[in-house]
Amino acid sequence: MTIALAQGRPARKTAGPSATSFVAAHRKELGTVGVTVPFFAYTTCFLLVPTIIVVVGAFTGADGGFTLANFARLAEPNTIASFGTSITVSIISAVIGSVVGALASYALVIGARPDGLLRRMVSAISSVLAQFGGVMLAFAFIATIGINGVGTMLLQQLFGVTVDPNWLSSLSGLIVIYSYFQIPLMIIVFLPAVDSIRTEWREATESLGGNTFQYWTRVACPILAPRFISAFLLLFANAFSAYATAAALFSQRAILVPLMIQGAMRNEMDPNQQGFAQVLAFAMVVVVAIVMLLSHIIEKRAGRWQ
């Protein structure tokens, strides 16, 4: 009877693939999703959404309707002067940072081993200094070479040299401070490009009768030029969008576009200032987007030599 009952018992259905086997079979895809979802969520919250808010706000009037009146103030002398100052400071600091950083990168490649201590130290220090900005950087310069800074007092007591107290709050002082983080950033960006230069290329040039000048003008510089220009554009965008350092030094003067945005956002007397601030931000987005597009095109061309 037991056998009969066993034979009469309905057969069990074959179980489908378990959750464990599914995870094992799609581990790579799940890992990709797990990495990309937080990235796109972060990008959406802190890049895409603010950009949409700025673009929509630039074309929105005080009554909530569509308007182009906010763009009229872009032609005012103060606005044009602020954009001119921002572009000038960004270009000069980018030139200083790119030239000094490129020379430092070349000296590091020819003077230090790729896995040596000096190379690792310079790379680590550059990574830290490239992110050292904002109010902390302004305070560091004020405490060092400000009116009552340590360096200012030492120069006055030891050598009788008096530093202009308004120097840090001038455009030349701002350019020097910006160069402080522009040079390390250039080293980080441009060092791999200098590393990509192969020794065989110089040997081939010499074997064909070329000299050092011909090697640099016809081989090395044409290869490094796209990377150098791309790094320069990156440094320009970095300085053009910097805000906290300039805000700490120029608390009462809106000589840069980010400072004009700050002043417009804090103005509670004129409601139209909010729209003007978003127009300024929209114009900055356009400038940075054009610069980044040019950098991408140049990087794509430089990728042929990787």
Short mmCIF file of C-alpha atoms in Angstrom, two decimals:
data_model
loop_
_atom_site.label_atom_id
_atom_site.label_comp_id
_atom_site.label_asym_id
_atom_site.label_seq_id
_atom_site.Cartn_x
_atom_site.Cartn_y
_atom_site.Cartn_z
CA MET A 1 0.00 0.00 0.00
CA THR A 2 2.88 2.33 0.77
CA ILE A 3 4.28 1.77 -2.68
CA ALA A 4 0.90 2.38 -4.22
CA LEU A 5 0.44 5.57 -2.30
CA ALA A 6 3.89 6.66 -3.33
CA GLN A 7 3.09 5.92 -6.93
CA GLY A 8 -0.19 7.74 -6.68
CA ARG A 9 1.36 10.83 -5.19
CA PRO A 10 1.51 13.69 -7.73
CA ALA A 11 4.99 14.47 -9.01
CA ARG A 12 6.61 17.70 -7.84
CA LYS A 13 7.18 20.43 -10.35
CA THR A 14 10.77 21.23 -11.25
CA ALA A 15 11.82 24.45 -9.54
CA GLY A 16 12.89 27.33 -11.75
CA PRO A 17 16.26 29.06 -11.50
CA SER A 18 16.86 30.29 -7.98
CA ALA A 19 17.63 33.86 -7.03
CA THR A 20 21.21 32.89 -6.29
CA SER A 21 21.77 31.43 -9.74
CA PHE A 22 20.17 34.52 -11.31
CA VAL A 23 22.54 36.82 -9.43
CA ALA A 24 25.51 34.63 -10.38
CA ALA A 25 24.50 34.65 -14.05
CA HIS A 26 23.95 38.40 -14.18
CA ARG A 27 26.57 39.54 -11.72
CA LYS A 28 28.34 41.78 -14.23
CA GLU A 29 25.13 43.50 -15.34
CA LEU A 30 23.95 44.00 -11.76
CA GLY A 31 27.35 45.43 -10.82
CA THR A 32 27.17 47.87 -13.72
CA VAL A 33 23.68 48.97 -12.69
CA GLY A 34 24.74 49.29 -9.06
CA VAL A 35 27.58 51.63 -10.05
CA THR A 36 25.81 53.72 -12.68
CA VAL A 37 22.51 54.33 -10.86
CA PRO A 38 24.11 56.32 -7.97
CA PHE A 39 26.22 58.24 -10.49
CA PHE A 40 23.25 59.24 -12.63
CA ALA A 41 21.22 60.03 -9.52
CA TYR A 42 23.97 62.32 -8.26
CA THR A 43 24.39 63.94 -11.69
CA THR A 44 20.66 64.49 -11.99
CA CYS A 45 20.28 66.06 -8.54
CA PHE A 46 23.35 68.30 -8.56
CA LEU A 47 23.93 69.04 -12.25
CA LEU A 48 20.89 68.44 -14.44
CA VAL A 49 18.17 69.76 -12.12
CA PRO A 50 20.04 73.01 -11.20
CA THR A 51 20.78 73.61 -14.88
CA ILE A 52 17.11 73.19 -15.78
CA ILE A 53 16.12 75.56 -12.95
CA VAL A 54 18.58 78.18 -14.22
CA VAL A 55 17.47 77.87 -17.84
CA VAL A 56 13.77 78.05 -16.98
CA GLY A 57 14.30 80.90 -14.51
CA ALA A 58 16.22 82.92 -17.09
CA PHE A 59 13.12 83.02 -19.32
CA THR A 60 10.61 83.54 -16.49
CA GLY A 61 9.44 86.97 -15.43
CA ALA A 62 8.40 88.23 -12.01
CA ASP A 63 4.78 87.34 -12.78
CA GLY A 64 5.73 83.75 -13.67
CA GLY A 65 5.23 84.17 -17.40
CA PHE A 66 7.64 83.84 -20.29
CA THR A 67 9.87 86.87 -20.86
CA LEU A 68 13.09 87.96 -22.51
CA ALA A 69 13.39 91.12 -20.44
CA ASN A 70 15.89 89.48 -18.09
CA PHE A 71 18.44 89.32 -20.89
CA ALA A 72 18.33 93.07 -21.47
CA ARG A 73 20.63 93.70 -18.52
CA LEU A 74 23.40 91.63 -20.11
CA ALA A 75 24.20 94.66 -22.26
CA GLU A 76 24.69 96.97 -19.26
CA PRO A 77 28.24 98.32 -18.76
CA ASN A 78 28.63 96.73 -15.32
CA THR A 79 27.66 93.31 -16.63
CA ILE A 80 29.98 93.55 -19.62
CA ALA A 81 32.81 94.73 -17.36
CA SER A 82 32.24 91.81 -14.98
CA PHE A 83 32.32 89.29 -17.81
CA GLY A 84 35.44 90.94 -19.18
CA THR A 85 37.15 90.80 -15.79
CA SER A 86 36.16 87.17 -15.24
CA ILE A 87 37.43 86.15 -18.67
CA THR A 88 40.67 88.12 -18.22
CA VAL A 89 41.41 86.60 -14.80
CA SER A 90 40.55 83.12 -16.09
CA ILE A 91 42.75 83.43 -19.18
CA ILE A 92 45.78 84.83 -17.32
CA SER A 93 45.58 82.31 -14.48
CA ALA A 94 45.05 79.50 -17.01
CA VAL A 95 48.11 80.62 -19.00
CA ILE A 96 50.26 80.76 -15.87
CA GLY A 97 48.95 77.44 -14.61
CA SER A 98 49.27 75.65 -17.95
CA VAL A 99 52.79 76.88 -18.76
CA VAL A 100 54.25 76.34 -15.28
CA GLY A 101 52.39 73.05 -14.86
CA ALA A 102 53.54 71.76 -18.25
CA LEU A 103 57.18 72.61 -17.49
CA ALA A 104 56.88 70.97 -14.07
CA SER A 105 55.36 67.86 -15.65
CA TYR A 106 58.19 67.61 -18.18
CA ALA A 107 60.81 68.11 -15.49
CA LEU A 108 59.14 65.44 -13.39
CA VAL A 109 59.12 62.94 -16.27
CA ILE A 110 62.78 63.39 -17.18
CA GLY A 111 64.03 63.81 -13.61
CA ALA A 112 62.13 61.17 -11.65
CA ARG A 113 61.32 57.52 -12.12
CA PRO A 114 57.67 56.65 -12.81
CA ASP A 115 57.51 54.59 -9.62
CA GLY A 116 59.91 56.75 -7.62
CA LEU A 117 59.26 58.53 -4.35
CA LEU A 118 59.52 62.03 -5.86
CA ARG A 119 56.95 61.23 -8.53
CA ARG A 120 54.48 59.84 -6.01
CA MET A 121 54.99 62.78 -3.64
CA VAL A 122 54.46 65.42 -6.33
CA SER A 123 51.37 63.63 -7.64
CA ALA A 124 49.90 63.33 -4.14
CA ILE A 125 50.66 66.96 -3.23
CA SER A 126 49.24 68.19 -6.55
CA SER A 127 46.05 66.21 -5.96
CA VAL A 128 45.62 67.90 -2.58
CA LEU A 129 46.52 71.44 -3.67
CA ALA A 130 44.31 71.26 -6.77
CA GLN A 131 41.30 70.86 -4.44
CA PHE A 132 42.51 73.42 -1.90
CA GLY A 133 40.41 76.46 -2.69
CA GLY A 134 37.52 78.51 -1.48
CA VAL A 135 37.50 80.38 1.80
CA MET A 136 40.33 78.25 3.22
CA LEU A 137 42.70 79.31 0.44
CA ALA A 138 41.76 82.97 0.84
CA PHE A 139 42.32 82.76 4.60
CA ALA A 140 45.70 81.07 4.07
CA PHE A 141 46.89 83.94 1.86
CA ILE A 142 45.47 86.58 4.20
CA ALA A 143 47.21 84.96 7.17
CA THR A 144 50.47 84.74 5.23
CA ILE A 145 50.79 87.92 3.17
CA GLY A 146 47.78 89.94 4.32
CA ILE A 147 47.93 93.26 6.15
CA ASN A 148 49.00 91.59 9.40
CA GLY A 149 50.15 88.30 7.90
CA VAL A 150 53.17 86.37 9.09
CA GLY A 151 55.07 86.85 5.83
CA THR A 152 54.19 90.54 5.70
CA MET A 153 55.51 91.16 9.22
CA LEU A 154 58.71 89.20 8.55
CA LEU A 155 59.42 91.14 5.37
CA GLN A 156 58.86 94.41 7.17
CA GLN A 157 61.02 93.53 10.21
CA LEU A 158 63.88 91.75 8.43
CA PHE A 159 64.17 93.60 5.14
CA GLY A 160 62.13 96.76 5.65
CA VAL A 161 59.82 95.85 2.77
CA THR A 162 56.23 97.02 3.12
CA VAL A 163 53.61 95.00 1.25
CA ASP A 164 50.69 96.90 -0.23
CA PRO A 165 47.74 96.09 2.08
CA ASN A 166 45.33 96.16 -0.86
CA TRP A 167 47.37 93.80 -3.02
CA LEU A 168 45.39 90.66 -2.18
CA SER A 169 42.13 92.46 -3.00
CA SER A 170 43.34 93.39 -6.48
CA LEU A 171 43.13 91.48 -9.73
CA SER A 172 46.85 90.67 -9.68
CA GLY A 173 46.50 89.20 -6.20
CA LEU A 174 43.47 87.18 -7.29
CA ILE A 175 45.40 85.82 -10.28
CA VAL A 176 48.26 84.72 -8.02
CA ILE A 177 45.81 82.98 -5.68
CA TYR A 178 44.06 81.25 -8.57
CA SER A 179 47.43 80.09 -9.91
CA TYR A 180 47.97 78.35 -6.58
CA PHE A 181 45.43 75.67 -7.50
CA GLN A 182 45.73 75.97 -11.28
CA ILE A 183 49.34 74.75 -11.42
CA PRO A 184 48.72 71.51 -9.46
CA LEU A 185 45.63 70.83 -11.56
CA MET A 186 47.70 71.21 -14.72
CA ILE A 187 50.29 68.76 -13.39
CA ILE A 188 47.58 66.17 -12.73
CA VAL A 189 46.00 66.61 -16.16
CA PHE A 190 49.10 67.06 -18.32
CA LEU A 191 51.49 64.58 -16.69
CA PRO A 192 49.94 61.52 -18.42
CA ALA A 193 50.31 63.30 -21.78
CA VAL A 194 54.02 63.87 -21.22
CA ASP A 195 54.35 60.26 -20.10
CA SER A 196 52.88 59.12 -23.41
CA ILE A 197 55.85 60.52 -25.33
CA ARG A 198 57.95 57.52 -26.33
CA THR A 199 61.73 57.44 -26.36
CA GLU A 200 61.66 55.61 -29.70
CA TRP A 201 60.23 58.68 -31.40
CA ARG A 202 63.25 60.78 -30.48
CA GLU A 203 65.60 58.00 -31.51
CA ALA A 204 63.81 57.71 -34.84
CA THR A 205 64.12 61.46 -35.39
CA GLU A 206 67.85 61.37 -34.67
CA SER A 207 68.36 58.35 -36.91
CA LEU A 208 66.77 60.29 -39.77
CA GLY A 209 69.15 63.21 -39.23
CA GLY A 210 66.87 65.43 -37.15
CA ASN A 211 68.07 67.57 -34.26
CA THR A 212 66.45 68.47 -30.95
CA PHE A 213 64.68 71.51 -32.37
CA GLN A 214 63.17 69.49 -35.20
CA TYR A 215 62.09 66.77 -32.78
CA TRP A 216 60.17 69.24 -30.61
CA THR A 217 58.65 71.26 -33.45
CA ARG A 218 57.70 68.34 -35.72
CA VAL A 219 57.11 65.40 -33.38
CA ALA A 220 56.66 66.18 -29.68
CA CYS A 221 54.83 69.52 -29.84
CA PRO A 222 52.26 68.43 -32.45
CA ILE A 223 51.45 65.44 -30.24
CA LEU A 224 51.33 67.41 -26.99
CA ALA A 225 49.59 70.50 -28.41
CA PRO A 226 46.02 69.07 -28.35
CA ARG A 227 46.44 67.88 -24.77
CA PHE A 228 47.95 71.21 -23.75
CA ILE A 229 45.11 73.20 -25.31
CA SER A 230 42.53 70.89 -23.76
CA ALA A 231 44.16 71.28 -20.33
CA PHE A 232 44.27 75.06 -20.80
CA LEU A 233 40.55 75.12 -21.55
CA LEU A 234 39.89 73.03 -18.46
CA LEU A 235 41.88 75.49 -16.34
CA PHE A 236 39.97 78.39 -17.89
CA ALA A 237 36.62 76.81 -16.99
CA ASN A 238 37.91 76.05 -13.49
CA ALA A 239 38.88 79.68 -12.86
CA PHE A 240 35.82 81.11 -14.61
CA SER A 241 33.44 79.22 -12.32
CA ALA A 242 35.40 79.78 -9.08
CA TYR A 243 33.41 81.68 -6.49
CA ALA A 244 34.27 81.22 -2.80
CA THR A 245 37.86 82.51 -2.96
CA ALA A 246 36.88 85.70 -4.76
CA ALA A 247 33.86 86.16 -2.46
CA ALA A 248 36.13 86.04 0.59
CA LEU A 249 38.49 88.67 -0.87
CA PHE A 250 35.98 90.98 -2.60
CA SER A 251 33.13 91.11 -0.13
CA GLN A 252 31.86 94.52 -1.22
CA ARG A 253 32.72 94.59 -4.92
CA ALA A 254 30.99 92.57 -7.64
CA ILE A 255 33.83 92.64 -10.17
CA LEU A 256 33.35 89.02 -11.26
CA VAL A 257 30.27 87.31 -12.66
CA PRO A 258 29.88 84.88 -9.71
CA LEU A 259 29.98 87.86 -7.35
CA MET A 260 27.32 89.63 -9.42
CA ILE A 261 25.14 86.53 -9.09
CA GLN A 262 25.67 86.59 -5.33
CA GLY A 263 24.67 90.26 -5.15
CA ALA A 264 21.57 89.73 -7.27
CA MET A 265 20.44 86.73 -5.23
CA ARG A 266 20.81 88.65 -1.96
CA ASN A 267 18.93 91.70 -3.21
CA GLU A 268 15.56 91.67 -1.50
CA MET A 269 14.45 95.11 -2.68
CA ASP A 270 14.09 94.32 -6.39
CA PRO A 271 12.32 91.04 -7.28
CA ASN A 272 13.60 91.26 -10.85
CA GLN A 273 17.13 90.64 -9.53
CA GLN A 274 16.33 86.94 -9.14
CA GLY A 275 15.70 86.61 -12.86
CA PHE A 276 18.83 88.60 -13.63
CA ALA A 277 20.89 86.27 -11.41
CA GLN A 278 19.60 83.27 -13.33
CA VAL A 279 20.40 84.98 -16.62
CA LEU A 280 23.98 85.49 -15.44
CA ALA A 281 24.17 81.86 -14.37
CA PHE A 282 22.73 80.80 -17.74
CA ALA A 283 25.37 82.86 -19.55
CA MET A 284 28.10 81.21 -17.45
CA VAL A 285 26.69 77.78 -18.30
CA VAL A 286 26.82 78.65 -21.99
CA VAL A 287 30.44 79.83 -21.75
CA VAL A 288 31.56 76.75 -19.82
CA ALA A 289 29.62 74.45 -22.17
CA ILE A 290 31.36 75.95 -25.21
CA VAL A 291 34.76 75.61 -23.54
CA MET A 292 34.09 71.99 -22.53
CA LEU A 293 32.85 71.18 -26.05
CA LEU A 294 36.08 72.53 -27.53
CA SER A 295 38.06 70.56 -24.95
CA HIS A 296 36.18 67.37 -25.87
CA ILE A 297 36.86 67.88 -29.58
CA ILE A 298 40.55 68.43 -28.94
CA GLU A 299 40.73 65.45 -26.56
CA LYS A 300 39.14 63.28 -29.23
CA ARG A 301 41.85 64.29 -31.64
CA ALA A 302 44.56 63.66 -29.06
CA GLY A 303 43.14 60.19 -28.42
CA ARG A 304 44.69 58.97 -31.67
CA TRP A 305 48.11 59.07 -29.98
CA GLN A 306 47.14 57.07 -26.91
#
